[in-house]
Amino acid sequence: MQNLAELRNVLSRHGQDHLLSFWDTLSEPEREQLASDVEQIDFARFGAILGDLDTGDPDLPADGLSVPQAFPANPTVEFEPTYARGRELGSQILRSNRVGAMVVAGGQATRLGYDGPKGGYPIGPISKKCLFQLFAESILAANRRYECRVPWYIMTSTANHEETITLFESADYFGLDRDDVVFFKQGMMPAADVSGKILLAEKHRVALAPNGHGGSLTALAENGILEAMADRGVDYISYFQVDNPLVSPVDPLFLGLHAMERAEMSSLTIAKASDDEKVGLFVSVDGKTRVSEYTSFPASLASARNADGTRKFDLANIAVHAFDRSFVERIVSGGKGLSLPWHAARKAVPYVDTDTGQTVTPSAPNALKAEMFVFDALPLAARSMLLHATRRECFSPVKNLDGVDSVATAKRDMVRRAAGWLESCGVSVPRTGAGEPDCVIEIGPLHALDHEMLREREPAKLQIERGQHVLLE
Ligand code: UTP
């Protein structure tokens, strides 16, 4: 942006002159900051998106909608050889350093309201290890188990990039080699009020928000990460979210079945907890698997039953995916070609009232944010694979401070899973009348990544008293 006249010109062409309301009162550095924020806005794209937002989530066709095939969580006899081969292939691609882990950690975590990157939240029920540490230790444990080096790609956003790096620096990368940890930033989009006017976060700052987890795919291209992956020989990307402490950053069975099925994009799925659980669902439309968000999935279909009484549409999306690197390269074609649909997220975004100069902190959603969702890449894949998993083993997201999907439920689920693993190894775990563990147990990833690895540690002699805290790490 050359000068004020040019700035005014650009803004007035797009009906956004109000962003300069406080120009006369700003210091020189503040003016530079505002000009640089405005420069980040792709007005053409933003205008097109705003016009399209409400139709971004197309209605599902009443006909042609079916349930995609998914590999079962527990293989029946006929599947056993396939799973054995899948596990073997998964181990092989890990051993040959062809897998990279990727976490999306650019979100704003407004519901959690934590002061710092969400990955820094201390979630370990006893150890208080943060989410990033749990993932780092899982990757370290996989490196040891498969004698490999899994690089870890961490997507941040402008709002938490520096803080995230500082967190890793101060923890000495949680034991990982720092060359194996790569940070990259996602794109930002402005937040606008319902009439399309872009909001000011401060008198000299545009309210910019990260462009959704789907922005990870373009960010991989724009930051040269895909090339760096190719240079390292990374052919498979194991994708997960920062808010799930039960996730396996690299799961040999999942990755192996993905490769064996020659899928371009694969996903883990679990059964829904209830008809109205707020999760996206895998559905098949005209033979293509895709995710339908709960907001657009008709209630009559959500409660539909099969002849045997089981839920018909029961394949919940838990945001664990595997990608072929070549698939991501193809769909982003150098960062320019990706056309994932934009979705409107209605959020409460604090803003400066350009009439009064006062900051307003709304308690209800007042703004539209435009986001891309990573699962919208699924129908672009020539082939995809779904693997059923068990909720208790792999999913408990930290979204809220309390209530559902909260810190409390995630800690509870970490303890439940640890108790189950110990019992499967012959350890007696004291339980309450309601069947909950009557003790606090935490198993660190370096001690065991799953119950089979735990068995190798021979825990059978362990005695656990009621109310006892047991940390195995
Ligand atoms: P959520 O949809 O839970 O959003 O993100 P959020 O921003 O973390 O939390 P709220 O809605 O403000 O409370 C799911 C995952 O996607 C990542 C998040 O970091 C989280 O791992 N994400 C989300 C991004 O990386 N970038 C985004 O723009 C949005």
Coordinates of C-alpha atoms and ligand atoms in Angstrom, one line a residue:
M1 CA 0.0 0.0 0.0
Q2 CA 1.7 3.2 -1.2
N3 CA -0.1 6.0 0.6
L4 CA -3.3 7.1 2.2
A5 CA -5.0 8.0 -1.0
E6 CA -4.4 4.6 -2.4
L7 CA -5.6 3.0 0.9
R8 CA -8.8 5.1 0.8
N9 CA -9.3 4.2 -2.8
V10 CA -9.1 0.5 -2.2
L11 CA -11.3 0.6 0.8
S12 CA -14.0 2.8 -0.7
R13 CA -14.1 0.6 -3.9
H14 CA -15.1 -2.3 -1.5
G15 CA -17.4 -0.3 0.7
Q16 CA -15.0 -0.6 3.7
D17 CA -14.0 3.1 4.2
H18 CA -15.1 2.9 7.9
L19 CA -11.8 1.0 8.6
L20 CA -10.1 4.4 8.4
S21 CA -12.4 6.1 10.9
F22 CA -9.6 6.7 13.4
W23 CA -6.8 7.4 10.9
D24 CA -6.3 11.0 12.1
T25 CA -5.8 9.9 15.7
L26 CA -3.3 7.1 14.9
S27 CA 0.5 7.2 15.5
E28 CA 2.8 6.5 12.5
P29 CA 3.5 2.9 13.6
E30 CA -0.2 2.3 14.1
R31 CA -1.0 3.6 10.6
E32 CA 1.6 1.2 9.2
Q33 CA 0.0 -1.6 11.1
L34 CA -3.4 -0.8 9.9
A35 CA -2.2 -0.5 6.3
S36 CA -0.4 -3.9 6.6
D37 CA -3.6 -5.5 8.0
V38 CA -5.6 -4.1 5.0
E39 CA -3.0 -5.4 2.7
Q40 CA -3.6 -9.0 3.9
I41 CA -7.2 -8.8 2.8
D42 CA -8.0 -10.5 -0.5
F43 CA -11.1 -8.3 -1.2
A44 CA -12.1 -10.1 -4.4
R45 CA -12.2 -13.4 -2.6
F46 CA -13.8 -11.9 0.5
G47 CA -16.6 -10.3 -1.5
A48 CA -17.2 -13.5 -3.4
I49 CA -17.3 -15.5 -0.2
L50 CA -19.7 -13.2 1.5
G51 CA -22.1 -13.4 -1.4
D52 CA -21.8 -17.2 -1.3
L53 CA -21.6 -17.9 2.4
D54 CA -25.1 -19.0 3.2
T55 CA -25.1 -21.5 0.4
G56 CA -21.7 -22.8 1.2
D57 CA -23.3 -25.8 3.0
P58 CA -25.5 -27.3 0.2
D59 CA -28.6 -29.2 1.2
L60 CA -28.2 -32.9 1.0
P61 CA -30.0 -34.6 -1.9
A62 CA -32.9 -36.6 -0.6
D63 CA -32.1 -39.3 -3.1
G64 CA -28.8 -40.9 -3.7
L65 CA -27.7 -40.5 -0.1
S66 CA -26.3 -43.7 1.5
V67 CA -23.9 -44.9 4.2
P68 CA -20.3 -45.5 3.0
Q69 CA -18.4 -48.7 3.7
A70 CA -16.1 -48.6 6.7
F71 CA -13.7 -51.2 8.0
P72 CA -14.9 -52.4 11.4
A73 CA -13.2 -51.5 14.7
N74 CA -12.8 -55.1 15.6
P75 CA -12.0 -57.3 12.6
T76 CA -14.2 -60.3 12.1
V77 CA -12.3 -63.5 11.1
E78 CA -12.6 -62.6 7.4
F79 CA -10.9 -59.3 8.0
E80 CA -8.1 -60.5 10.2
P81 CA -5.6 -61.2 7.4
T82 CA -6.3 -57.7 5.9
Y83 CA -5.7 -56.0 9.2
A84 CA -2.5 -58.0 9.8
R85 CA -1.3 -56.9 6.3
G86 CA -2.5 -53.3 7.0
R87 CA -0.6 -53.2 10.3
E88 CA 2.5 -54.6 8.7
L89 CA 2.4 -52.1 5.8
G90 CA 1.8 -49.2 8.3
S91 CA 4.8 -50.3 10.3
Q92 CA 6.8 -50.5 7.1
I93 CA 6.0 -47.0 5.9
L94 CA 6.8 -45.6 9.3
R95 CA 10.1 -47.5 9.4
S96 CA 11.0 -46.1 6.0
N97 CA 10.4 -42.5 7.2
R98 CA 7.5 -42.0 4.7
V99 CA 5.1 -40.6 7.3
G100 CA 4.8 -37.1 8.7
A101 CA 2.4 -36.1 11.5
M102 CA 0.4 -32.8 11.1
V103 CA -1.6 -31.1 13.8
V104 CA -3.9 -28.1 13.2
A105 CA -3.4 -25.7 16.1
G106 CA -4.4 -22.4 14.5
G107 CA -7.9 -22.1 16.0
Q108 CA -8.8 -19.4 18.5
A109 CA -10.2 -21.8 21.2
T110 CA -12.8 -19.1 22.1
R111 CA -15.0 -21.7 24.0
L112 CA -12.1 -22.9 26.2
G113 CA -11.1 -19.3 26.9
Y114 CA -7.5 -20.3 27.7
D115 CA -4.8 -17.6 27.8
G116 CA -2.3 -19.2 25.4
P117 CA -2.2 -21.7 22.6
K118 CA -4.7 -24.5 23.2
G119 CA -1.9 -27.1 22.8
G120 CA -0.3 -25.6 25.9
Y121 CA -3.4 -26.6 28.0
P122 CA -2.3 -28.8 31.0
I123 CA -4.6 -31.8 30.4
G124 CA -2.7 -34.7 32.1
P125 CA -4.9 -35.8 35.0
I126 CA -1.9 -36.3 37.3
S127 CA 1.2 -35.1 35.3
K128 CA -0.5 -31.9 34.1
K129 CA 1.3 -32.5 30.8
C130 CA 0.0 -30.2 28.1
L131 CA -1.6 -31.5 24.9
F132 CA 1.5 -30.7 22.8
Q133 CA 3.6 -32.7 25.2
L134 CA 1.3 -35.8 25.0
F135 CA 1.5 -35.6 21.2
A136 CA 5.3 -35.1 21.2
E137 CA 5.8 -38.1 23.5
S138 CA 3.5 -40.2 21.3
I139 CA 5.7 -39.3 18.3
L140 CA 8.9 -40.0 20.3
A141 CA 7.5 -43.4 21.3
A142 CA 6.6 -44.2 17.7
N143 CA 10.1 -43.1 16.6
R144 CA 11.6 -45.6 19.1
R145 CA 9.1 -48.4 18.3
Y146 CA 9.6 -48.2 14.5
E147 CA 13.2 -46.9 14.6
C148 CA 12.2 -44.0 12.5
R149 CA 12.0 -40.2 12.5
V150 CA 8.4 -38.9 12.1
P151 CA 8.6 -35.1 11.3
W152 CA 5.8 -33.1 13.0
Y153 CA 4.2 -30.3 11.1
I154 CA 2.4 -27.8 13.4
M155 CA -0.1 -25.4 11.9
T156 CA -0.5 -22.2 13.9
S157 CA -2.1 -18.8 13.0
T158 CA -0.8 -15.2 13.3
A159 CA -2.5 -15.0 16.7
N160 CA -0.5 -17.9 18.3
H161 CA 2.5 -18.6 16.1
E162 CA 5.2 -16.9 18.2
E163 CA 3.7 -18.1 21.5
T164 CA 3.6 -21.7 20.2
I165 CA 7.3 -21.6 19.2
T166 CA 8.2 -20.1 22.5
L167 CA 6.4 -22.9 24.3
F168 CA 8.3 -25.6 22.4
E169 CA 11.6 -23.7 22.9
S170 CA 11.1 -23.5 26.6
A171 CA 10.2 -27.2 26.9
D172 CA 13.2 -28.2 24.7
Y173 CA 10.8 -29.6 22.1
F174 CA 9.6 -32.1 24.6
G175 CA 12.5 -34.4 23.8
L176 CA 12.0 -34.3 20.0
D177 CA 14.8 -33.3 17.6
R178 CA 14.0 -29.7 16.8
D179 CA 14.8 -30.4 13.1
D180 CA 11.8 -32.7 13.1
V181 CA 9.4 -30.0 14.3
V182 CA 8.1 -27.6 11.7
F183 CA 5.8 -24.7 12.4
F184 CA 3.8 -23.0 9.6
K185 CA 1.1 -20.4 9.6
Q186 CA -2.3 -20.6 8.1
G187 CA -4.1 -17.8 6.2
M188 CA -6.4 -15.2 7.8
M189 CA -9.7 -13.8 6.7
P190 CA -11.5 -10.7 8.1
A191 CA -14.5 -10.9 10.3
A192 CA -17.5 -8.9 9.2
D193 CA -20.8 -7.9 10.7
V194 CA -24.0 -9.2 9.2
S195 CA -24.1 -6.4 6.6
G196 CA -20.7 -7.3 5.3
K197 CA -18.7 -4.5 7.0
I198 CA -15.3 -5.7 8.1
L199 CA -14.8 -5.2 11.9
L200 CA -11.9 -3.3 13.6
A201 CA -10.4 -5.3 16.5
E202 CA -8.6 -2.1 17.6
K203 CA -8.6 1.4 16.1
H204 CA -5.5 0.4 14.1
R205 CA -6.2 -3.4 13.7
V206 CA -8.5 -5.2 11.4
A207 CA -10.4 -8.1 13.1
L208 CA -8.6 -11.0 11.2
A209 CA -9.4 -14.6 12.1
P210 CA -7.8 -17.9 10.9
N211 CA -9.4 -19.3 7.7
G212 CA -10.5 -22.6 9.2
H213 CA -8.7 -26.0 9.4
G214 CA -9.3 -26.4 5.6
G215 CA -6.8 -23.6 5.3
S216 CA -4.1 -26.2 6.3
L217 CA -4.1 -27.6 2.8
T218 CA -3.3 -24.3 1.1
A219 CA -0.9 -23.3 3.9
L220 CA 1.1 -26.5 3.3
A221 CA 1.7 -25.3 -0.3
E222 CA 2.1 -21.6 0.4
N223 CA 4.7 -22.2 3.1
G224 CA 6.8 -24.7 1.0
I225 CA 6.0 -27.5 3.3
L226 CA 4.9 -29.9 0.6
E227 CA 8.2 -29.4 -1.1
A228 CA 10.1 -30.0 2.2
M229 CA 8.0 -33.1 2.7
A230 CA 9.0 -34.4 -0.8
D231 CA 12.6 -33.7 -0.1
R232 CA 12.5 -35.7 3.1
G233 CA 10.6 -38.6 1.3
V234 CA 7.4 -38.0 3.3
D235 CA 4.6 -39.5 1.2
Y236 CA 1.8 -39.8 3.8
I237 CA 0.4 -37.1 6.1
S238 CA -1.2 -38.2 9.3
Y239 CA -3.6 -35.3 10.3
F240 CA -5.2 -34.6 13.7
Q241 CA -6.5 -31.7 15.8
V242 CA -4.8 -30.2 18.8
D243 CA -7.8 -30.6 21.1
N244 CA -8.0 -34.4 21.3
P245 CA -5.7 -35.9 24.0
L246 CA -6.7 -39.5 23.1
V247 CA -5.6 -39.3 19.5
S248 CA -2.7 -41.4 18.1
P249 CA -0.7 -39.0 16.0
V250 CA 0.5 -41.9 13.9
D251 CA -1.5 -45.2 13.9
P252 CA 0.1 -48.0 11.9
L253 CA -3.2 -49.8 11.2
F254 CA -5.0 -46.7 10.0
L255 CA -2.0 -45.6 7.8
G256 CA -1.4 -49.1 6.6
L257 CA -5.0 -49.6 5.5
H258 CA -4.9 -46.2 3.8
A259 CA -1.9 -47.2 1.8
M260 CA -3.2 -50.7 1.1
E261 CA -6.5 -49.4 -0.2
R262 CA -4.6 -46.9 -2.4
A263 CA -6.8 -44.2 -0.9
E264 CA -5.9 -40.6 -1.4
M265 CA -7.6 -39.4 1.8
S266 CA -8.8 -41.6 4.7
S267 CA -10.6 -41.0 7.9
L268 CA -11.2 -42.6 11.3
T269 CA -14.9 -42.7 12.4
I270 CA -16.7 -43.7 15.6
A271 CA -20.4 -44.4 16.4
K272 CA -22.4 -41.4 17.4
A273 CA -23.2 -41.0 21.1
S274 CA -26.8 -40.0 20.5
D275 CA -29.0 -39.0 17.6
D276 CA -28.5 -35.3 18.3
E277 CA -24.7 -35.4 19.0
K278 CA -23.1 -32.4 17.4
V279 CA -20.7 -34.1 15.1
G280 CA -20.3 -34.3 11.3
L281 CA -21.3 -37.5 9.6
F282 CA -19.7 -39.5 6.8
V283 CA -22.3 -40.0 4.1
S284 CA -22.1 -41.2 0.5
V285 CA -23.6 -39.0 -2.2
D286 CA -23.5 -40.4 -5.7
G287 CA -20.8 -42.9 -4.7
K288 CA -18.5 -40.2 -3.2
T289 CA -17.8 -40.1 0.5
R290 CA -18.2 -36.7 2.1
V291 CA -19.0 -35.2 5.5
S292 CA -22.3 -33.6 6.3
E293 CA -22.2 -31.1 9.2
Y294 CA -24.8 -31.7 11.9
T295 CA -26.2 -28.3 11.3
S296 CA -27.3 -29.3 7.8
F297 CA -28.2 -33.0 8.5
P298 CA -32.0 -33.5 8.6
A299 CA -33.3 -34.6 12.1
S300 CA -35.4 -37.3 10.4
L301 CA -32.3 -38.9 8.9
A302 CA -30.3 -38.4 12.1
S303 CA -32.8 -40.6 13.9
A304 CA -33.3 -43.1 11.1
R305 CA -32.8 -46.8 12.0
N306 CA -31.8 -50.0 10.2
A307 CA -34.1 -53.0 10.3
D308 CA -32.1 -54.3 13.3
G309 CA -32.7 -51.1 15.3
T310 CA -29.2 -49.7 15.0
R311 CA -28.7 -46.1 13.9
K312 CA -28.5 -45.8 10.1
F313 CA -26.2 -42.8 9.7
D314 CA -23.7 -43.5 12.5
L315 CA -20.3 -42.7 11.1
A316 CA -19.2 -39.7 13.1
N317 CA -16.2 -37.6 11.9
I318 CA -13.5 -37.1 14.6
A319 CA -11.1 -35.2 12.4
V320 CA -8.4 -37.8 12.1
H321 CA -7.4 -38.2 8.5
A322 CA -4.6 -39.6 6.4
F323 CA -3.6 -37.9 3.1
D324 CA -1.3 -38.9 0.3
R325 CA 1.0 -35.9 -0.1
S326 CA 0.5 -36.3 -3.9
F327 CA -3.2 -35.8 -3.4
V328 CA -2.7 -32.5 -1.5
E329 CA -0.2 -31.4 -4.2
R330 CA -2.8 -32.1 -6.8
I331 CA -5.7 -30.3 -5.2
V332 CA -3.8 -27.2 -4.2
S333 CA -1.8 -27.1 -7.5
G334 CA 0.8 -24.7 -6.3
G335 CA -1.5 -23.0 -3.7
K336 CA -3.8 -21.4 -6.2
G337 CA -6.2 -24.1 -7.4
L338 CA -7.9 -25.3 -4.3
S339 CA -11.6 -24.5 -4.2
L340 CA -13.0 -25.9 -1.0
P341 CA -16.3 -24.3 -0.1
W342 CA -16.4 -21.4 2.4
H343 CA -18.6 -21.8 5.4
A344 CA -20.0 -19.1 7.6
A345 CA -19.2 -19.4 11.2
R346 CA -21.3 -17.0 13.4
K347 CA -19.1 -16.0 16.3
A348 CA -19.0 -13.3 19.1
V349 CA -16.2 -11.1 17.9
P350 CA -15.2 -8.0 20.0
Y351 CA -14.9 -4.9 17.9
V352 CA -14.4 -1.1 18.0
D353 CA -17.6 0.8 17.3
T354 CA -16.6 3.3 14.6
D355 CA -19.2 5.8 15.8
T356 CA -18.3 5.9 19.4
G357 CA -14.7 4.6 19.4
Q358 CA -15.7 2.2 22.2
T359 CA -14.8 -1.5 22.3
V360 CA -17.9 -3.7 22.3
T361 CA -17.7 -7.2 23.7
P362 CA -20.8 -9.0 22.5
S363 CA -22.2 -11.9 24.4
A364 CA -24.0 -13.4 21.4
P365 CA -22.6 -14.0 17.9
N366 CA -22.4 -10.6 16.0
A367 CA -20.0 -11.5 13.2
L368 CA -19.5 -13.8 10.3
K369 CA -16.2 -15.6 9.9
A370 CA -15.4 -17.4 6.7
E371 CA -13.8 -20.8 7.2
M372 CA -12.7 -23.8 5.0
F373 CA -13.2 -27.2 6.4
V374 CA -10.6 -29.9 5.8
F375 CA -13.1 -32.7 5.3
D376 CA -14.5 -30.9 2.2
A377 CA -11.4 -32.3 0.4
L378 CA -12.8 -35.8 0.8
P379 CA -15.0 -35.8 -2.3
L380 CA -12.0 -34.6 -4.3
A381 CA -10.2 -37.9 -3.6
A382 CA -10.3 -40.5 -6.3
R383 CA -10.4 -43.1 -3.5
S384 CA -11.1 -42.8 0.2
M385 CA -11.0 -45.3 3.1
L386 CA -13.0 -45.2 6.4
L387 CA -11.9 -47.1 9.5
H388 CA -14.1 -47.5 12.5
A389 CA -12.5 -46.9 15.9
T390 CA -13.8 -47.1 19.4
R391 CA -14.6 -43.7 21.0
R392 CA -13.1 -44.8 24.4
E393 CA -9.8 -45.4 22.7
C394 CA -9.4 -42.4 20.5
F395 CA -11.7 -39.4 21.0
S396 CA -12.4 -36.9 23.8
P397 CA -12.1 -33.3 22.5
V398 CA -11.4 -30.4 24.8
K399 CA -13.7 -27.7 23.5
N400 CA -15.2 -26.2 26.7
L401 CA -14.0 -25.4 30.2
D402 CA -16.9 -27.5 31.7
G403 CA -19.9 -29.5 30.6
V404 CA -19.7 -31.6 27.4
D405 CA -16.4 -32.0 25.5
S406 CA -14.6 -30.2 28.3
V407 CA -11.4 -30.4 30.3
A408 CA -13.3 -32.5 32.9
T409 CA -14.6 -35.1 30.4
A410 CA -11.2 -35.4 28.6
K411 CA -9.5 -36.1 31.9
R412 CA -12.2 -38.6 32.9
D413 CA -11.8 -40.3 29.5
M414 CA -8.0 -40.5 29.8
V415 CA -8.5 -42.2 33.2
R416 CA -11.2 -44.5 31.8
R417 CA -8.9 -45.6 28.9
A418 CA -5.9 -46.2 31.2
A419 CA -8.1 -48.2 33.6
G420 CA -9.4 -50.4 30.7
W421 CA -5.8 -51.0 29.4
L422 CA -4.6 -52.1 32.9
E423 CA -7.6 -54.4 33.3
S424 CA -6.9 -56.0 29.9
C425 CA -3.4 -56.7 31.3
G426 CA -4.9 -58.5 34.4
V427 CA -4.6 -55.6 36.9
S428 CA -7.6 -55.1 39.2
V429 CA -8.8 -51.5 39.2
P430 CA -11.1 -50.4 42.0
R431 CA -14.4 -49.1 40.7
T432 CA -17.4 -47.1 42.1
G433 CA -20.9 -48.5 42.2
A434 CA -21.5 -46.7 38.9
G435 CA -18.6 -48.6 37.4
E436 CA -16.2 -45.6 37.1
P437 CA -12.5 -46.0 38.2
D438 CA -12.3 -45.2 41.9
C439 CA -8.8 -43.9 41.5
V440 CA -6.8 -41.6 39.1
I441 CA -4.6 -43.4 36.6
E442 CA -2.5 -41.8 33.9
I443 CA -0.4 -43.7 31.4
G444 CA 2.1 -41.6 29.5
P445 CA 2.7 -42.3 25.8
L446 CA 6.4 -43.1 26.5
H447 CA 5.3 -45.9 28.9
A448 CA 2.7 -47.3 26.5
L449 CA 1.0 -46.2 23.3
D450 CA -1.7 -48.9 23.6
H451 CA -2.7 -51.9 25.7
E452 CA -0.4 -54.3 23.8
M453 CA 2.6 -52.2 24.5
L454 CA 1.5 -51.9 28.1
R455 CA 1.4 -55.7 28.4
E456 CA 5.0 -55.8 27.4
R457 CA 5.7 -53.7 30.6
E458 CA 4.2 -56.5 32.7
P459 CA 2.0 -54.4 34.9
A460 CA 0.1 -57.4 36.3
K461 CA 1.7 -57.1 39.7
L462 CA 0.5 -53.6 40.2
Q463 CA -1.8 -53.1 43.2
I464 CA -4.1 -50.1 43.1
E465 CA -6.0 -48.8 46.2
R466 CA -9.2 -46.8 46.1
G467 CA -8.5 -43.1 45.7
Q468 CA -4.9 -43.8 44.7
H469 CA -3.1 -41.7 42.0
V470 CA -1.1 -43.9 39.7
L471 CA 1.2 -42.3 37.1
L472 CA 3.0 -44.7 34.7
E473 CA 5.4 -42.8 32.4
Ligands
UTP1 P1 -12.6 -25.8 16.4 O1 -13.6 -26.0 15.4 O2 -12.8 -26.5 17.7 O3 -12.3 -24.3 16.6 O4 -11.2 -26.3 15.8 P2 -11.3 -23.5 17.7 O5 -11.0 -22.2 17.0 O6 -10.2 -24.4 18.2 O7 -12.3 -23.3 19.0 P3 -13.5 -22.4 19.2 O8 -14.6 -22.8 18.2 O9 -13.1 -21.0 18.9 O10 -13.9 -22.6 20.6 C1 -10.9 -27.7 15.7 C2 -9.4 -27.8 15.4 O11 -9.1 -27.1 14.2 C3 -8.1 -26.2 14.5 C4 -8.1 -25.9 16.0 O12 -6.9 -25.5 16.4 C5 -8.5 -27.3 16.5 O13 -7.4 -28.2 16.5 N1 -8.3 -25.0 13.7 C6 -9.6 -24.4 13.6 C7 -7.3 -24.4 13.0 O14 -6.1 -24.9 13.1 N2 -7.5 -23.3 12.3 C8 -8.8 -22.7 12.2 O15 -8.9 -21.7 11.5 C9 -9.8 -23.3 12.9

